[in-house]
Amino acid sequence: METGTGEGRGGEGGSRVAGVARPYRVPLLEVPGIGEGAAGRRSRSRASQGRGTGARRPSGRVRDLHVAATMRAAAPYQRERGRSGAGLVLRGDDLREVVREGREGNLVLFVVDASGSMAARKRMTAVKTAVLSLLLDAYQRRDKVGLVTFRGSGAEVALPPTSSVEVGAARLRTLATGGRTPLAAGLVRAAEVLRVERLRDPARRPLLVLVTDGRATAGGSVERAASLLAGTAAVVVDCESGPVRLGLAVRLAARLRARLVPLDSLTDLGSVVHDHRPRDPRARGRQVQDRSARDHGMRDHGMRDRGVRDRGKAG
């Protein structure tokens, strides 16, 4: 399945650069709750356009009147307002506006363990392929993406938050692995990136995607570093493999209050990516109609051909 370069030596002593296989579809990872960020296709959000989900009192001028809710609010007070004919007597307090819900784009920050413990188990190709698949998914969902990697003695921002998935994919393909595992340093650097981005764009909610086997062989306290990410929606992609597993990523996910996704469950979803666009049921219906009309036309054409042949034989 691999289509990228094979594993090779990196620039640093003992480091390696793993290849990347073909990307595949990934499950939807979303931020819980309802946000108010820029339009996208990932997490639920309040929007000026979208499906109506309820009604509320307007905070200012009514721009999208909810007629039924307004009538229900006014109906109990018609007698005391002196209603005598058709129609309702409305007051300003009766007005309700539509609450609409759509989807927003998020900041998806990937924090990738590039240490020797990942390379030693020949998991880095699977890891890089999974992250590449998630990057492509983020592009389709109109997210901003960033990439933090940690290995050796510290962590670095390999890709500051950007809308350019191409740059992220290029950085990922050249990512070297090797050395010790400064997990705490990776979490601290991620917290710094998110703090800066929160000041730049407070409406865009972050989603932290931590890709690791949970081992920590260098750096400071993982518990203290995890506390810096309190309240941040997170997903831990568990890369631990083998018959004997320590469950370190499971415990890390519990510390972060994160959703745990085993790496194998991403790859087992399986289908290779050809088109990430959401499937439109109406388009599917049109395809069925077109196929039916085409088949019907072919049957008619075949019947006409047989009729011509039969008349030729009769002549």
Short mmCIF file of C-alpha atoms in Angstrom, two decimals:
data_model
loop_
_atom_site.label_atom_id
_atom_site.label_comp_id
_atom_site.label_asym_id
_atom_site.label_seq_id
_atom_site.Cartn_x
_atom_site.Cartn_y
_atom_site.Cartn_z
CA MET A 1 0.00 0.00 0.00
CA GLU A 2 2.96 2.32 0.46
CA THR A 3 3.38 4.94 -2.21
CA GLY A 4 5.83 7.25 -0.47
CA THR A 5 9.54 6.88 -0.07
CA GLY A 6 10.80 4.02 2.03
CA GLU A 7 12.51 4.50 5.33
CA GLY A 8 15.91 6.11 5.08
CA ARG A 9 18.50 7.82 7.18
CA GLY A 10 17.79 11.39 8.22
CA GLY A 11 20.22 14.21 8.71
CA GLU A 12 20.91 13.57 12.37
CA GLY A 13 22.76 10.57 13.70
CA GLY A 14 20.37 7.74 14.42
CA SER A 15 17.37 9.48 12.89
CA ARG A 16 15.25 8.03 10.10
CA VAL A 17 12.72 9.37 7.63
CA ALA A 18 9.76 7.01 7.19
CA GLY A 19 7.75 6.83 3.99
CA VAL A 20 4.09 7.75 3.61
CA ALA A 21 1.42 5.42 2.22
CA ARG A 22 -1.75 6.37 0.41
CA PRO A 23 -4.19 8.39 2.56
CA TYR A 24 -7.61 7.07 3.50
CA ARG A 25 -10.89 8.32 4.87
CA VAL A 26 -10.93 9.14 8.56
CA PRO A 27 -13.84 9.49 11.00
CA LEU A 28 -15.17 12.92 11.84
CA LEU A 29 -13.35 14.36 14.85
CA GLU A 30 -15.17 17.39 16.20
CA VAL A 31 -15.10 19.86 19.07
CA PRO A 32 -17.94 19.24 21.55
CA GLY A 33 -20.57 21.91 22.11
CA ILE A 34 -21.64 24.71 19.80
CA GLY A 35 -19.24 27.40 18.62
CA GLU A 36 -19.44 30.64 16.68
CA GLY A 37 -16.43 30.32 14.41
CA ALA A 38 -15.96 30.81 10.68
CA ALA A 39 -18.07 28.65 8.40
CA GLY A 40 -16.67 25.19 7.79
CA ARG A 41 -17.59 21.52 7.88
CA ARG A 42 -16.34 20.16 11.19
CA SER A 43 -18.02 21.18 14.45
CA ARG A 44 -21.49 22.46 15.28
CA SER A 45 -21.88 26.23 15.39
CA ARG A 46 -24.44 29.00 15.55
CA ALA A 47 -24.83 30.51 12.11
CA SER A 48 -26.78 33.11 10.18
CA GLN A 49 -27.59 30.42 7.63
CA GLY A 50 -28.39 26.78 8.20
CA ARG A 51 -31.19 24.72 9.62
CA GLY A 52 -33.41 26.22 12.29
CA THR A 53 -33.09 24.51 15.65
CA GLY A 54 -35.17 26.75 17.91
CA ALA A 55 -36.10 30.30 18.85
CA ARG A 56 -34.77 32.94 21.22
CA ARG A 57 -35.36 36.51 22.30
CA PRO A 58 -33.36 38.85 20.06
CA SER A 59 -30.51 40.79 21.63
CA GLY A 60 -31.01 43.67 19.20
CA ARG A 61 -32.75 44.16 15.89
CA VAL A 62 -34.66 41.09 14.68
CA ARG A 63 -33.11 39.87 11.44
CA ASP A 64 -34.67 36.42 11.13
CA LEU A 65 -38.18 36.37 12.63
CA HIS A 66 -39.46 33.07 13.99
CA VAL A 67 -43.16 33.53 13.19
CA ALA A 68 -44.55 30.52 15.05
CA ALA A 69 -42.57 31.23 18.22
CA THR A 70 -43.60 34.90 18.11
CA MET A 71 -47.28 33.93 17.83
CA ARG A 72 -46.96 31.47 20.69
CA ALA A 73 -45.35 34.13 22.88
CA ALA A 74 -48.14 36.65 22.15
CA ALA A 75 -51.17 34.33 22.29
CA PRO A 76 -51.68 34.12 26.11
CA TYR A 77 -51.96 37.93 26.46
CA GLN A 78 -54.54 38.76 23.78
CA ARG A 79 -57.49 39.29 26.13
CA GLU A 80 -55.67 41.67 28.44
CA ARG A 81 -54.32 43.55 25.42
CA GLY A 82 -57.88 44.17 24.28
CA ARG A 83 -57.88 42.12 21.11
CA SER A 84 -61.28 42.44 19.42
CA GLY A 85 -60.85 41.23 15.86
CA ALA A 86 -58.79 39.03 13.64
CA GLY A 87 -55.03 38.94 14.06
CA LEU A 88 -52.84 39.11 17.12
CA VAL A 89 -51.85 42.14 19.12
CA LEU A 90 -48.08 42.03 19.26
CA ARG A 91 -45.59 43.76 21.54
CA GLY A 92 -41.85 44.03 21.25
CA ASP A 93 -41.39 41.41 23.99
CA ASP A 94 -43.22 38.85 21.88
CA LEU A 95 -40.71 38.86 19.05
CA ARG A 96 -38.56 35.78 18.64
CA GLU A 97 -35.82 35.07 16.14
CA VAL A 98 -34.71 31.81 14.61
CA VAL A 99 -31.74 30.01 16.12
CA ARG A 100 -29.83 28.43 13.25
CA GLU A 101 -27.13 25.82 13.40
CA GLY A 102 -24.42 25.13 10.86
CA ARG A 103 -20.84 23.89 10.86
CA GLU A 104 -17.61 25.73 11.61
CA GLY A 105 -13.97 25.25 10.77
CA ASN A 106 -11.57 24.70 13.65
CA LEU A 107 -7.88 24.98 14.37
CA VAL A 108 -6.62 21.39 14.26
CA LEU A 109 -3.22 21.22 15.95
CA PHE A 110 -1.35 17.97 15.41
CA VAL A 111 1.18 17.05 18.08
CA VAL A 112 3.23 14.14 16.76
CA ASP A 113 5.61 11.91 18.68
CA ALA A 114 8.65 11.49 16.38
CA SER A 115 10.86 9.75 18.92
CA GLY A 116 12.77 6.51 18.57
CA SER A 117 10.07 4.49 20.34
CA MET A 118 7.81 5.14 17.36
CA ALA A 119 10.45 4.32 14.75
CA ALA A 120 11.62 1.19 16.56
CA ARG A 121 8.23 -0.42 16.09
CA LYS A 122 8.12 0.50 12.42
CA ARG A 123 4.96 2.43 13.11
CA MET A 124 6.05 5.76 11.71
CA THR A 125 4.83 5.09 8.18
CA ALA A 126 1.39 4.25 9.58
CA VAL A 127 1.53 7.33 11.83
CA LYS A 128 2.53 9.70 9.04
CA THR A 129 -0.11 8.25 6.75
CA ALA A 130 -2.75 8.72 9.44
CA VAL A 131 -1.72 12.34 10.03
CA LEU A 132 -1.66 13.00 6.28
CA SER A 133 -5.18 11.57 6.02
CA LEU A 134 -6.31 13.83 8.85
CA LEU A 135 -4.63 16.81 7.15
CA LEU A 136 -6.55 16.16 3.93
CA ASP A 137 -9.74 15.82 5.94
CA ALA A 138 -9.01 19.17 7.61
CA TYR A 139 -8.58 20.80 4.19
CA GLN A 140 -12.00 19.55 3.09
CA ARG A 141 -13.55 20.81 6.32
CA ARG A 142 -11.99 24.31 5.95
CA ASP A 143 -9.88 24.08 9.09
CA LYS A 144 -6.63 25.78 9.92
CA VAL A 145 -3.90 23.27 10.75
CA GLY A 146 -0.66 23.32 12.70
CA LEU A 147 2.01 20.74 13.46
CA VAL A 148 4.15 20.33 16.59
CA THR A 149 6.67 17.50 16.76
CA PHE A 150 8.73 16.26 19.68
CA ARG A 151 11.81 14.05 19.78
CA GLY A 152 15.30 14.05 21.26
CA SER A 153 15.67 16.89 23.73
CA GLY A 154 12.63 19.03 22.95
CA ALA A 155 9.68 20.02 20.77
CA GLU A 156 9.38 22.32 17.78
CA VAL A 157 6.64 23.95 15.76
CA ALA A 158 7.12 22.25 12.40
CA LEU A 159 4.16 24.15 10.93
CA PRO A 160 2.64 27.29 12.48
CA PRO A 161 -1.17 27.38 12.14
CA THR A 162 -2.08 27.93 8.50
CA SER A 163 -4.74 27.18 5.91
CA SER A 164 -2.14 25.62 3.59
CA VAL A 165 -2.44 21.87 3.91
CA GLU A 166 0.15 21.40 1.13
CA VAL A 167 2.86 22.89 3.34
CA GLY A 168 1.80 20.65 6.21
CA ALA A 169 1.94 17.55 4.01
CA ALA A 170 5.41 18.49 2.76
CA ARG A 171 6.70 18.99 6.32
CA LEU A 172 5.18 15.70 7.37
CA ARG A 173 6.84 13.72 4.57
CA THR A 174 10.31 14.94 5.57
CA LEU A 175 9.75 14.43 9.30
CA ALA A 176 12.63 12.47 10.81
CA THR A 177 12.27 10.15 13.78
CA GLY A 178 14.66 9.04 16.49
CA GLY A 179 15.93 9.89 19.94
CA ARG A 180 14.23 10.09 23.30
CA THR A 181 10.59 11.05 23.99
CA PRO A 182 10.10 14.52 25.56
CA LEU A 183 6.31 14.18 25.78
CA ALA A 184 5.89 16.99 28.31
CA ALA A 185 7.83 19.38 26.05
CA GLY A 186 5.44 18.58 23.20
CA LEU A 187 2.41 19.36 25.36
CA VAL A 188 3.93 22.61 26.62
CA ARG A 189 4.75 23.76 23.10
CA ALA A 190 1.20 22.90 21.97
CA ALA A 191 -0.25 24.96 24.83
CA GLU A 192 1.91 27.93 23.76
CA VAL A 193 0.72 27.68 20.16
CA LEU A 194 -2.92 27.52 21.21
CA ARG A 195 -2.54 30.46 23.59
CA VAL A 196 -1.18 32.69 20.81
CA GLU A 197 -3.84 31.56 18.33
CA ARG A 198 -6.60 32.18 20.85
CA LEU A 199 -5.51 35.82 21.00
CA ARG A 200 -5.43 36.09 17.20
CA ASP A 201 -8.75 34.40 16.52
CA PRO A 202 -10.79 33.83 19.70
CA ALA A 203 -13.85 32.55 17.79
CA ARG A 204 -11.97 29.64 16.18
CA ARG A 205 -12.11 26.72 18.58
CA PRO A 206 -9.09 24.40 18.72
CA LEU A 207 -8.90 20.65 18.44
CA LEU A 208 -5.69 19.03 19.67
CA VAL A 209 -4.77 15.75 17.96
CA LEU A 210 -1.97 14.06 19.91
CA VAL A 211 -0.34 11.15 18.08
CA THR A 212 1.80 9.08 20.46
CA ASP A 213 2.32 5.74 22.15
CA GLY A 214 2.25 7.56 25.51
CA ARG A 215 5.87 6.90 26.49
CA ALA A 216 7.84 9.74 28.13
CA THR A 217 11.60 9.19 28.50
CA ALA A 218 12.76 12.82 28.69
CA GLY A 219 11.55 16.27 29.68
CA GLY A 220 9.50 17.43 32.64
CA SER A 221 6.27 16.38 34.28
CA VAL A 222 3.63 15.14 31.87
CA GLU A 223 0.94 15.74 34.47
CA ARG A 224 1.90 19.41 34.86
CA ALA A 225 2.16 19.87 31.09
CA ALA A 226 -1.26 18.27 30.55
CA SER A 227 -2.81 20.72 33.01
CA LEU A 228 -1.85 23.57 30.64
CA LEU A 229 -4.30 22.11 28.12
CA ALA A 230 -7.25 21.91 30.50
CA GLY A 231 -10.48 22.73 28.70
CA THR A 232 -9.04 22.09 25.23
CA ALA A 233 -10.89 19.55 23.10
CA ALA A 234 -8.43 16.77 22.37
CA VAL A 235 -8.06 13.44 20.63
CA VAL A 236 -5.27 10.98 21.48
CA VAL A 237 -4.33 8.65 18.64
CA ASP A 238 -2.87 5.63 20.44
CA CYS A 239 0.10 4.26 18.47
CA GLU A 240 1.06 1.53 20.92
CA SER A 241 1.31 -1.86 19.26
CA GLY A 242 2.36 -5.41 20.00
CA PRO A 243 0.92 -8.22 22.12
CA VAL A 244 1.99 -6.56 25.39
CA ARG A 245 0.69 -3.02 25.80
CA LEU A 246 1.30 -0.70 28.74
CA GLY A 247 -1.78 1.47 28.21
CA LEU A 248 0.22 4.70 28.57
CA ALA A 249 -1.73 6.54 25.87
CA VAL A 250 -4.97 5.45 27.53
CA ARG A 251 -3.88 7.08 30.79
CA LEU A 252 -2.71 10.18 28.94
CA ALA A 253 -6.11 10.51 27.26
CA ALA A 254 -7.75 10.31 30.69
CA ARG A 255 -5.50 13.12 31.96
CA LEU A 256 -6.43 15.31 29.00
CA ARG A 257 -10.10 14.27 29.10
CA ALA A 258 -9.59 13.39 25.47
CA ARG A 259 -11.23 11.00 23.06
CA LEU A 260 -9.03 7.92 22.54
CA VAL A 261 -8.68 6.60 18.98
CA PRO A 262 -6.39 3.59 18.40
CA LEU A 263 -4.24 4.06 15.30
CA ASP A 264 -5.44 0.74 13.91
CA SER A 265 -9.04 1.91 14.05
CA LEU A 266 -8.19 4.75 11.68
CA THR A 267 -6.52 2.47 9.16
CA ASP A 268 -9.19 -0.20 9.50
CA LEU A 269 -11.82 2.27 8.27
CA GLY A 270 -10.04 1.57 5.16
CA SER A 271 -11.19 3.14 1.91
CA VAL A 272 -8.49 5.05 0.10
CA VAL A 273 -9.32 8.70 -0.37
CA HIS A 274 -10.50 9.74 -3.79
CA ASP A 275 -12.97 12.51 -2.94
CA HIS A 276 -13.50 13.95 0.54
CA ARG A 277 -16.56 16.00 -0.35
CA PRO A 278 -19.70 15.08 1.64
CA ARG A 279 -21.98 12.85 -0.38
CA ASP A 280 -25.19 14.60 -1.44
CA PRO A 281 -28.20 12.22 -1.33
CA ARG A 282 -29.87 14.30 -4.04
CA ALA A 283 -26.86 13.79 -6.30
CA ARG A 284 -27.08 10.06 -5.65
CA GLY A 285 -30.76 10.19 -6.60
CA ARG A 286 -29.95 12.03 -9.80
CA GLN A 287 -27.30 9.44 -10.66
CA VAL A 288 -29.87 6.66 -10.19
CA GLN A 289 -32.38 8.51 -12.35
CA ASP A 290 -29.78 9.15 -15.04
CA ARG A 291 -28.70 5.49 -14.99
CA SER A 292 -32.34 4.36 -15.18
CA ALA A 293 -33.06 6.69 -18.10
CA ARG A 294 -29.89 5.54 -19.85
CA ASP A 295 -30.80 1.88 -19.39
CA HIS A 296 -34.34 2.56 -20.57
CA GLY A 297 -33.00 4.33 -23.63
CA MET A 298 -30.67 1.44 -24.38
CA ARG A 299 -33.57 -1.02 -24.13
CA ASP A 300 -35.67 1.13 -26.50
CA HIS A 301 -32.76 1.38 -28.90
CA GLY A 302 -32.28 -2.40 -28.80
CA MET A 303 -35.97 -2.98 -29.47
CA ARG A 304 -35.85 -0.67 -32.47
CA ASP A 305 -32.80 -2.50 -33.84
CA ARG A 306 -34.52 -5.85 -33.48
CA GLY A 307 -37.61 -4.44 -35.21
CA VAL A 308 -35.53 -3.23 -38.17
CA ARG A 309 -33.82 -6.62 -38.45
CA ASP A 310 -37.18 -8.46 -38.33
CA ARG A 311 -38.66 -6.25 -41.03
CA GLY A 312 -35.54 -6.85 -43.16
CA LYS A 313 -35.95 -10.59 -42.84
CA ALA A 314 -39.65 -10.38 -43.69
CA GLY A 315 -38.85 -8.34 -46.81
#
